[in-house]
mmCIF file of C-alpha atoms and ligand atoms in Angstrom:
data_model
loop_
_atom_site.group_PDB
_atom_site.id
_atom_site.type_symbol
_atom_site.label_atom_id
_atom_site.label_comp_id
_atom_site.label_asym_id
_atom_site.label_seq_id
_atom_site.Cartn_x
_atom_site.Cartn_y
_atom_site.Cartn_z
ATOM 1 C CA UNK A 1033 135.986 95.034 80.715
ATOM 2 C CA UNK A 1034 134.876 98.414 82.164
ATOM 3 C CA UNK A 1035 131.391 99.947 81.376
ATOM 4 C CA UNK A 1036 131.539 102.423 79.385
ATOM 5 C CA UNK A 1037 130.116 105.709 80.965
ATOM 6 C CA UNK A 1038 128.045 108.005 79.651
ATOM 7 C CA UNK A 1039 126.665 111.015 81.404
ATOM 8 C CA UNK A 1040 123.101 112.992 79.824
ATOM 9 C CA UNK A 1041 120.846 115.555 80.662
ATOM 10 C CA UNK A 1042 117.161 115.436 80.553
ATOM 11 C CA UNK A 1043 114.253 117.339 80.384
ATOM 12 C CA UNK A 1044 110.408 117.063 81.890
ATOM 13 C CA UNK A 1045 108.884 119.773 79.581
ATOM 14 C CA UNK A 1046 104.933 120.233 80.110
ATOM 15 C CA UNK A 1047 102.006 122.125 81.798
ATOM 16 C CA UNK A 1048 102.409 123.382 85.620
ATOM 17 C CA UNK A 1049 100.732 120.805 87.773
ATOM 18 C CA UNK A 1050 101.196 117.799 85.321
ATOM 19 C CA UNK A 1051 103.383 116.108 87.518
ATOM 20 C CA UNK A 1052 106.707 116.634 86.194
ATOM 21 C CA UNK A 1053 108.530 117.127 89.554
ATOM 22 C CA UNK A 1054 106.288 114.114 91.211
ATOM 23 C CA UNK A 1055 107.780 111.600 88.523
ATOM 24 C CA UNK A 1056 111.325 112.742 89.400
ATOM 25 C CA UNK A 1057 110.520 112.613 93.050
ATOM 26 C CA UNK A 1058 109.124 108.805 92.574
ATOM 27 C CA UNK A 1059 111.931 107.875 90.231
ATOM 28 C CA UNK A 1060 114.507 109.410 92.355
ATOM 29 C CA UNK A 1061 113.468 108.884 95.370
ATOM 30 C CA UNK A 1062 111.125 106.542 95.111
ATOM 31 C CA UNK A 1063 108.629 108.734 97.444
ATOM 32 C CA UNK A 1064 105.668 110.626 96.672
ATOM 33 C CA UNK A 1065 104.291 113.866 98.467
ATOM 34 C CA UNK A 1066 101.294 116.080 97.905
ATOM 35 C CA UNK A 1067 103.495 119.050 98.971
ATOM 36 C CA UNK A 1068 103.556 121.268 96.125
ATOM 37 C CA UNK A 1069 106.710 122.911 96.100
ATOM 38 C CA UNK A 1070 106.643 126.613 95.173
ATOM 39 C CA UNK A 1071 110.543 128.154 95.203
ATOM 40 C CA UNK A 1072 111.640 129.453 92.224
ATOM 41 C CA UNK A 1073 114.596 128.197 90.149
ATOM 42 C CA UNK A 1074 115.754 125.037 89.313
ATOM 43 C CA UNK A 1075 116.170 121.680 90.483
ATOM 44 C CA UNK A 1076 119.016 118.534 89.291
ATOM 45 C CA UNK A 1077 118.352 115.613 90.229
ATOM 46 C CA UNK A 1078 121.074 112.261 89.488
ATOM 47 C CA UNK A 1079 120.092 108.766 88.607
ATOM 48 C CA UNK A 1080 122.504 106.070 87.366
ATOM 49 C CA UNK A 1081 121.105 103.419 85.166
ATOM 50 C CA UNK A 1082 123.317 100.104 84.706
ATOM 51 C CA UNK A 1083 122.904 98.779 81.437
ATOM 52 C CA UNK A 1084 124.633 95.835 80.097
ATOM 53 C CA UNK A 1085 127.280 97.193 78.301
ATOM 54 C CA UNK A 1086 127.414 100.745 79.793
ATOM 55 C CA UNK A 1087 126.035 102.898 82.266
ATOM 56 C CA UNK A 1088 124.288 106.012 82.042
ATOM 57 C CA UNK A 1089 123.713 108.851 84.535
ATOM 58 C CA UNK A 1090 120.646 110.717 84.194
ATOM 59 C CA UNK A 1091 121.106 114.279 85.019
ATOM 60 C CA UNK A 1092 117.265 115.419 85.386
ATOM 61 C CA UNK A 1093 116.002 119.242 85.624
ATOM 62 C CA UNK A 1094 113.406 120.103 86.732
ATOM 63 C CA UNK A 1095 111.989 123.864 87.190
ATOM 64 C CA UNK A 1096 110.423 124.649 90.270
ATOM 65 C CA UNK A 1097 107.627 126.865 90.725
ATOM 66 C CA UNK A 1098 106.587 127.204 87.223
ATOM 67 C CA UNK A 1099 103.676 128.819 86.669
ATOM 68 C CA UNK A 1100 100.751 127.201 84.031
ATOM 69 C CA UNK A 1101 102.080 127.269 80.623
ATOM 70 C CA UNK A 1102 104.200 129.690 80.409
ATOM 71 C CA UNK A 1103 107.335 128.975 78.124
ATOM 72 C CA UNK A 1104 110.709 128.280 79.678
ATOM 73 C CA UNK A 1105 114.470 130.291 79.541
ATOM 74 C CA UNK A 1106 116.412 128.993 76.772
ATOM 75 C CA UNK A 1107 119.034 128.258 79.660
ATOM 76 C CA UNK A 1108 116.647 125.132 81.081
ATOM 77 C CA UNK A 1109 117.003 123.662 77.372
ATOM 78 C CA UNK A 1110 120.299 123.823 76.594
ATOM 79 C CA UNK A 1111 122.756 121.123 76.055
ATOM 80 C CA UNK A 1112 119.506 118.704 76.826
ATOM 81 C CA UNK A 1113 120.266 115.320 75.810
ATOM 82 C CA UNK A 1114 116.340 113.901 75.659
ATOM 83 C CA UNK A 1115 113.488 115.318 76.836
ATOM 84 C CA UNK A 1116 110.073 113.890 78.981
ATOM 85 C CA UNK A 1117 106.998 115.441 77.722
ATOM 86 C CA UNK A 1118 104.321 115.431 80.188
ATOM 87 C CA UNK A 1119 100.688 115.531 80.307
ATOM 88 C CA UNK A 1120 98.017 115.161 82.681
ATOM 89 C CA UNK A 1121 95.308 112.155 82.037
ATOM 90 C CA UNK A 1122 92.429 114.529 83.589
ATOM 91 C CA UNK A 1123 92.775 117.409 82.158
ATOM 92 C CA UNK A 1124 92.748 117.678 77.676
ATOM 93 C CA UNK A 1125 94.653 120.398 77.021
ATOM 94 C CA UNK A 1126 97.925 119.786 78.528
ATOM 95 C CA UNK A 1127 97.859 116.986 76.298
ATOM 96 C CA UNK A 1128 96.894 119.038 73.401
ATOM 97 C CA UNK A 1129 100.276 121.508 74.245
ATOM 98 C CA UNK A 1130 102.676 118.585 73.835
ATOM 99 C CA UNK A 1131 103.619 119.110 70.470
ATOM 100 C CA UNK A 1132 104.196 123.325 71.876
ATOM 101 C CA UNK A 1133 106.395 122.176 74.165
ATOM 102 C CA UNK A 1134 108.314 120.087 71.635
ATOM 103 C CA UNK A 1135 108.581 122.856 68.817
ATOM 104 C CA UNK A 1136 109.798 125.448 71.881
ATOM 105 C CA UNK A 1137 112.748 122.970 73.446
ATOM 106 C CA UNK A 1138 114.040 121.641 69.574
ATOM 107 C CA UNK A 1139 113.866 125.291 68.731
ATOM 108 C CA UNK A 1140 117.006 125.185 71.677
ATOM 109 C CA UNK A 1141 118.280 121.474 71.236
ATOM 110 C CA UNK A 1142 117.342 120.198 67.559
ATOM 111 C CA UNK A 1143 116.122 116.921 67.663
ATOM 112 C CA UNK A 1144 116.990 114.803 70.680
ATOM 113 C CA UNK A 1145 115.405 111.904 71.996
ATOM 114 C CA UNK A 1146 111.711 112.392 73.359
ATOM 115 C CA UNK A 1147 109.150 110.449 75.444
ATOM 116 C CA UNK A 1148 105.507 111.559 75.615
ATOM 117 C CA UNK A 1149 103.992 110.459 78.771
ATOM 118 C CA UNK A 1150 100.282 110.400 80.054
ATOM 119 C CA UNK A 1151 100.662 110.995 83.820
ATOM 120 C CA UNK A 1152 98.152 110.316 86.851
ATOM 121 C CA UNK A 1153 96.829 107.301 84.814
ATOM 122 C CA UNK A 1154 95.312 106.316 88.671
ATOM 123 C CA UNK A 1155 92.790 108.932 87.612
ATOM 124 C CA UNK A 1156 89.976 108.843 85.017
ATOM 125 C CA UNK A 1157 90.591 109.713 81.497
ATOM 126 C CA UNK A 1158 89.538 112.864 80.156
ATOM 127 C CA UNK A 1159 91.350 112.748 76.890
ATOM 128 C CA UNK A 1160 89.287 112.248 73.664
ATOM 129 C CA UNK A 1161 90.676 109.924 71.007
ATOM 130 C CA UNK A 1162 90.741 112.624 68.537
ATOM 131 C CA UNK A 1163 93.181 114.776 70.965
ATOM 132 C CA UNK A 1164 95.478 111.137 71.312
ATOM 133 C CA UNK A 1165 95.148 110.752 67.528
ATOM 134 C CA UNK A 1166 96.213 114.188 66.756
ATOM 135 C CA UNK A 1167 99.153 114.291 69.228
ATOM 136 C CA UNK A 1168 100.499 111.130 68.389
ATOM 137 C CA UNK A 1169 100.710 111.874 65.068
ATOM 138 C CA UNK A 1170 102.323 115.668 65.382
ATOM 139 C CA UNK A 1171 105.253 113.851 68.178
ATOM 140 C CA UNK A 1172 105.196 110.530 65.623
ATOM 141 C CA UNK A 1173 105.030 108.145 68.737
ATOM 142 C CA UNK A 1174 102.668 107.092 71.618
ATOM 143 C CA UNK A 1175 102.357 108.321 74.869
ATOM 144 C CA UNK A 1176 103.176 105.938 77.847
ATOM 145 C CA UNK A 1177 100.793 106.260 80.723
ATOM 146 C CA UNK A 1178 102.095 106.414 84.095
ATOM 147 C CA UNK A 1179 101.277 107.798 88.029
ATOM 148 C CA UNK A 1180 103.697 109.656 90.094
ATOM 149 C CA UNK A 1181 101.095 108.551 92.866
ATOM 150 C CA UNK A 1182 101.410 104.332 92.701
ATOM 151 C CA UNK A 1183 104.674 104.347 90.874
ATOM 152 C CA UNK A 1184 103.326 102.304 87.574
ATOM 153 C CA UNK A 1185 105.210 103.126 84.448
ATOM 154 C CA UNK A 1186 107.582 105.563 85.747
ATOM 155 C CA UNK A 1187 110.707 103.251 86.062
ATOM 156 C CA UNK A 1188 110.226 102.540 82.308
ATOM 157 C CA UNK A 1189 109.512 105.570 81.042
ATOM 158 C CA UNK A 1190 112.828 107.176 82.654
ATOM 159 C CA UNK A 1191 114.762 103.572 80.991
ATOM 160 C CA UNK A 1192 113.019 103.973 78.024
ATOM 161 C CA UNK A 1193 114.313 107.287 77.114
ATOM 162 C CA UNK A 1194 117.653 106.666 79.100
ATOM 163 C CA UNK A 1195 117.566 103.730 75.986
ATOM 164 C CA UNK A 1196 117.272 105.967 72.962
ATOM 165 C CA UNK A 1197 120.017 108.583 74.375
ATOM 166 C CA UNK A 1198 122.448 105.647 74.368
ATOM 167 C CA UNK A 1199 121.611 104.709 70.791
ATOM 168 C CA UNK A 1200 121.904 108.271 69.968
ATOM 169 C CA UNK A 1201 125.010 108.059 71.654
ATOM 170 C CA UNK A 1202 126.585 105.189 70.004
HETATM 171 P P1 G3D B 912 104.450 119.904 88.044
HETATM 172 O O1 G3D B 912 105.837 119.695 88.610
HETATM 173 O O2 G3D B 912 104.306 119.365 86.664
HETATM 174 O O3 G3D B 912 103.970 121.308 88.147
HETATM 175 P P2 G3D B 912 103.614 118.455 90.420
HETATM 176 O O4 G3D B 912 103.442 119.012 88.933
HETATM 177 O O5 G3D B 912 104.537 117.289 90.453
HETATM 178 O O6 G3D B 912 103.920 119.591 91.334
HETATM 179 O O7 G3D B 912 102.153 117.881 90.691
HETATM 180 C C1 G3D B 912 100.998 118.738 90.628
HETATM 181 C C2 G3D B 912 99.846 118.094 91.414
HETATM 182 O O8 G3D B 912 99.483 116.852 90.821
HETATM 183 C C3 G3D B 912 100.194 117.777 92.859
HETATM 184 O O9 G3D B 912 99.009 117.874 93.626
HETATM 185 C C4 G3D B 912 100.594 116.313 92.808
HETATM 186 O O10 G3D B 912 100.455 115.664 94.039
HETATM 187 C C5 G3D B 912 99.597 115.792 91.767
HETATM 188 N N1 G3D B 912 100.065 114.586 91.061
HETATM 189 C C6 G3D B 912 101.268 114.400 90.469
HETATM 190 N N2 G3D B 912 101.345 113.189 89.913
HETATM 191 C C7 G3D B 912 100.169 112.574 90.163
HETATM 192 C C8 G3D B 912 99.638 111.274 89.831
HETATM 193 O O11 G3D B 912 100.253 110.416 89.186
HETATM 194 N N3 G3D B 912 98.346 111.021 90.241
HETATM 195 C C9 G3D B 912 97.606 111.931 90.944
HETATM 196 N N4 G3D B 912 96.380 111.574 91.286
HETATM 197 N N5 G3D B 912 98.076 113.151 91.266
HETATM 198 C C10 G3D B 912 99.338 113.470 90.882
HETATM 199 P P3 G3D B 912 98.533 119.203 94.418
HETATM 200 O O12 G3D B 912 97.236 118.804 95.037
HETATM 201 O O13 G3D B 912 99.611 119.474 95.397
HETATM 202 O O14 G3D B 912 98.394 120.288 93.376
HETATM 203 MG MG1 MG B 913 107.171 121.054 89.271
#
């Protein structure tokens, strides 16, 4: 029988320099640069995931020279399908605007499938268990850790949320 396919948009909502368009990059591409990249606009990116029983192409934005946490256009939001939220593991208050950048996209979207993700875990932690308490409990889930830099987590994070859009979707 054919797969069924299914084709989604996602998200990486978070702080400028968290590592939003690294992930893609090392998902994508499976590269990783230390060029930042400064243009202005926006960027799609495609993945296809096979699943068992259907297959799912990612369509992932990302929004290129964004400057610190400044809010996004409405534009980048809608029709968003599920949504990366991304912190950085040195520095406590991108973590702490998580839940910010969750109100301002569902505010757009409604509720859609999310993933909260620690990022540049090959770096010492600077977040305080209070902070991790307090997030997780304003998202209702835990944050997976990953690096953009060695690669670890960032296959399953993408899968992960490219799993709850197809339950969504079923
Ligand atoms: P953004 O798209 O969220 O704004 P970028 O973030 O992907 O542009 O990354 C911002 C900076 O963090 C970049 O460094 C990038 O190399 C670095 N970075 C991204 N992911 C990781 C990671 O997992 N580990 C480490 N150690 N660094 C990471 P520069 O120096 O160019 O600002
Ligand atoms: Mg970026």
């Amino acid at each position: 029988m054919e797969k069924k396919k299914i084709i989604r948009k996602i998200c990486l909502l978070g702080d400028g320099g968290v590592g939003k368009t690294s992930l893609i990059s090392r998902y994508v591409l499976n590269s990783y640069s230390d060029e930042y990249i400064r243009s202005i606009g926006t960027r799609v990116s495609k993945k296809v995931i096979e699943y068992d029983d259907c297959e799912l192409t990612l369509m992932i934005w990302d929004v290129l020279g964004q400057k610190s946490q400044k809010t996004l256009h409405a534009a980048y939001y809608r029709g968003a399908n599920g949504v990366l939220l991304v912190c950085d593991n040195a520095r406590e208050e991108t973590l702490l605007h998580l839940p910010m950048w969750k109100q301002d996209l569902m505010e757009v979207t409604g509720s859609i499938p999310l993933i909260a993700i620690i990022n540049k875990a090959d770096l010492g932690s600077a977040l305080s268990k209070d902070a991790l308490a307090q997030v997780c409990s304003a998202l209702g889930k835990s944050p997976m850790y990953t690096s953009a830099k060695s690669g670890e987590g960032v296959q399953e994070a993408f899968e992960t949320l490219g799993s709850e859009i197809i339950e969504v979707s079923k």
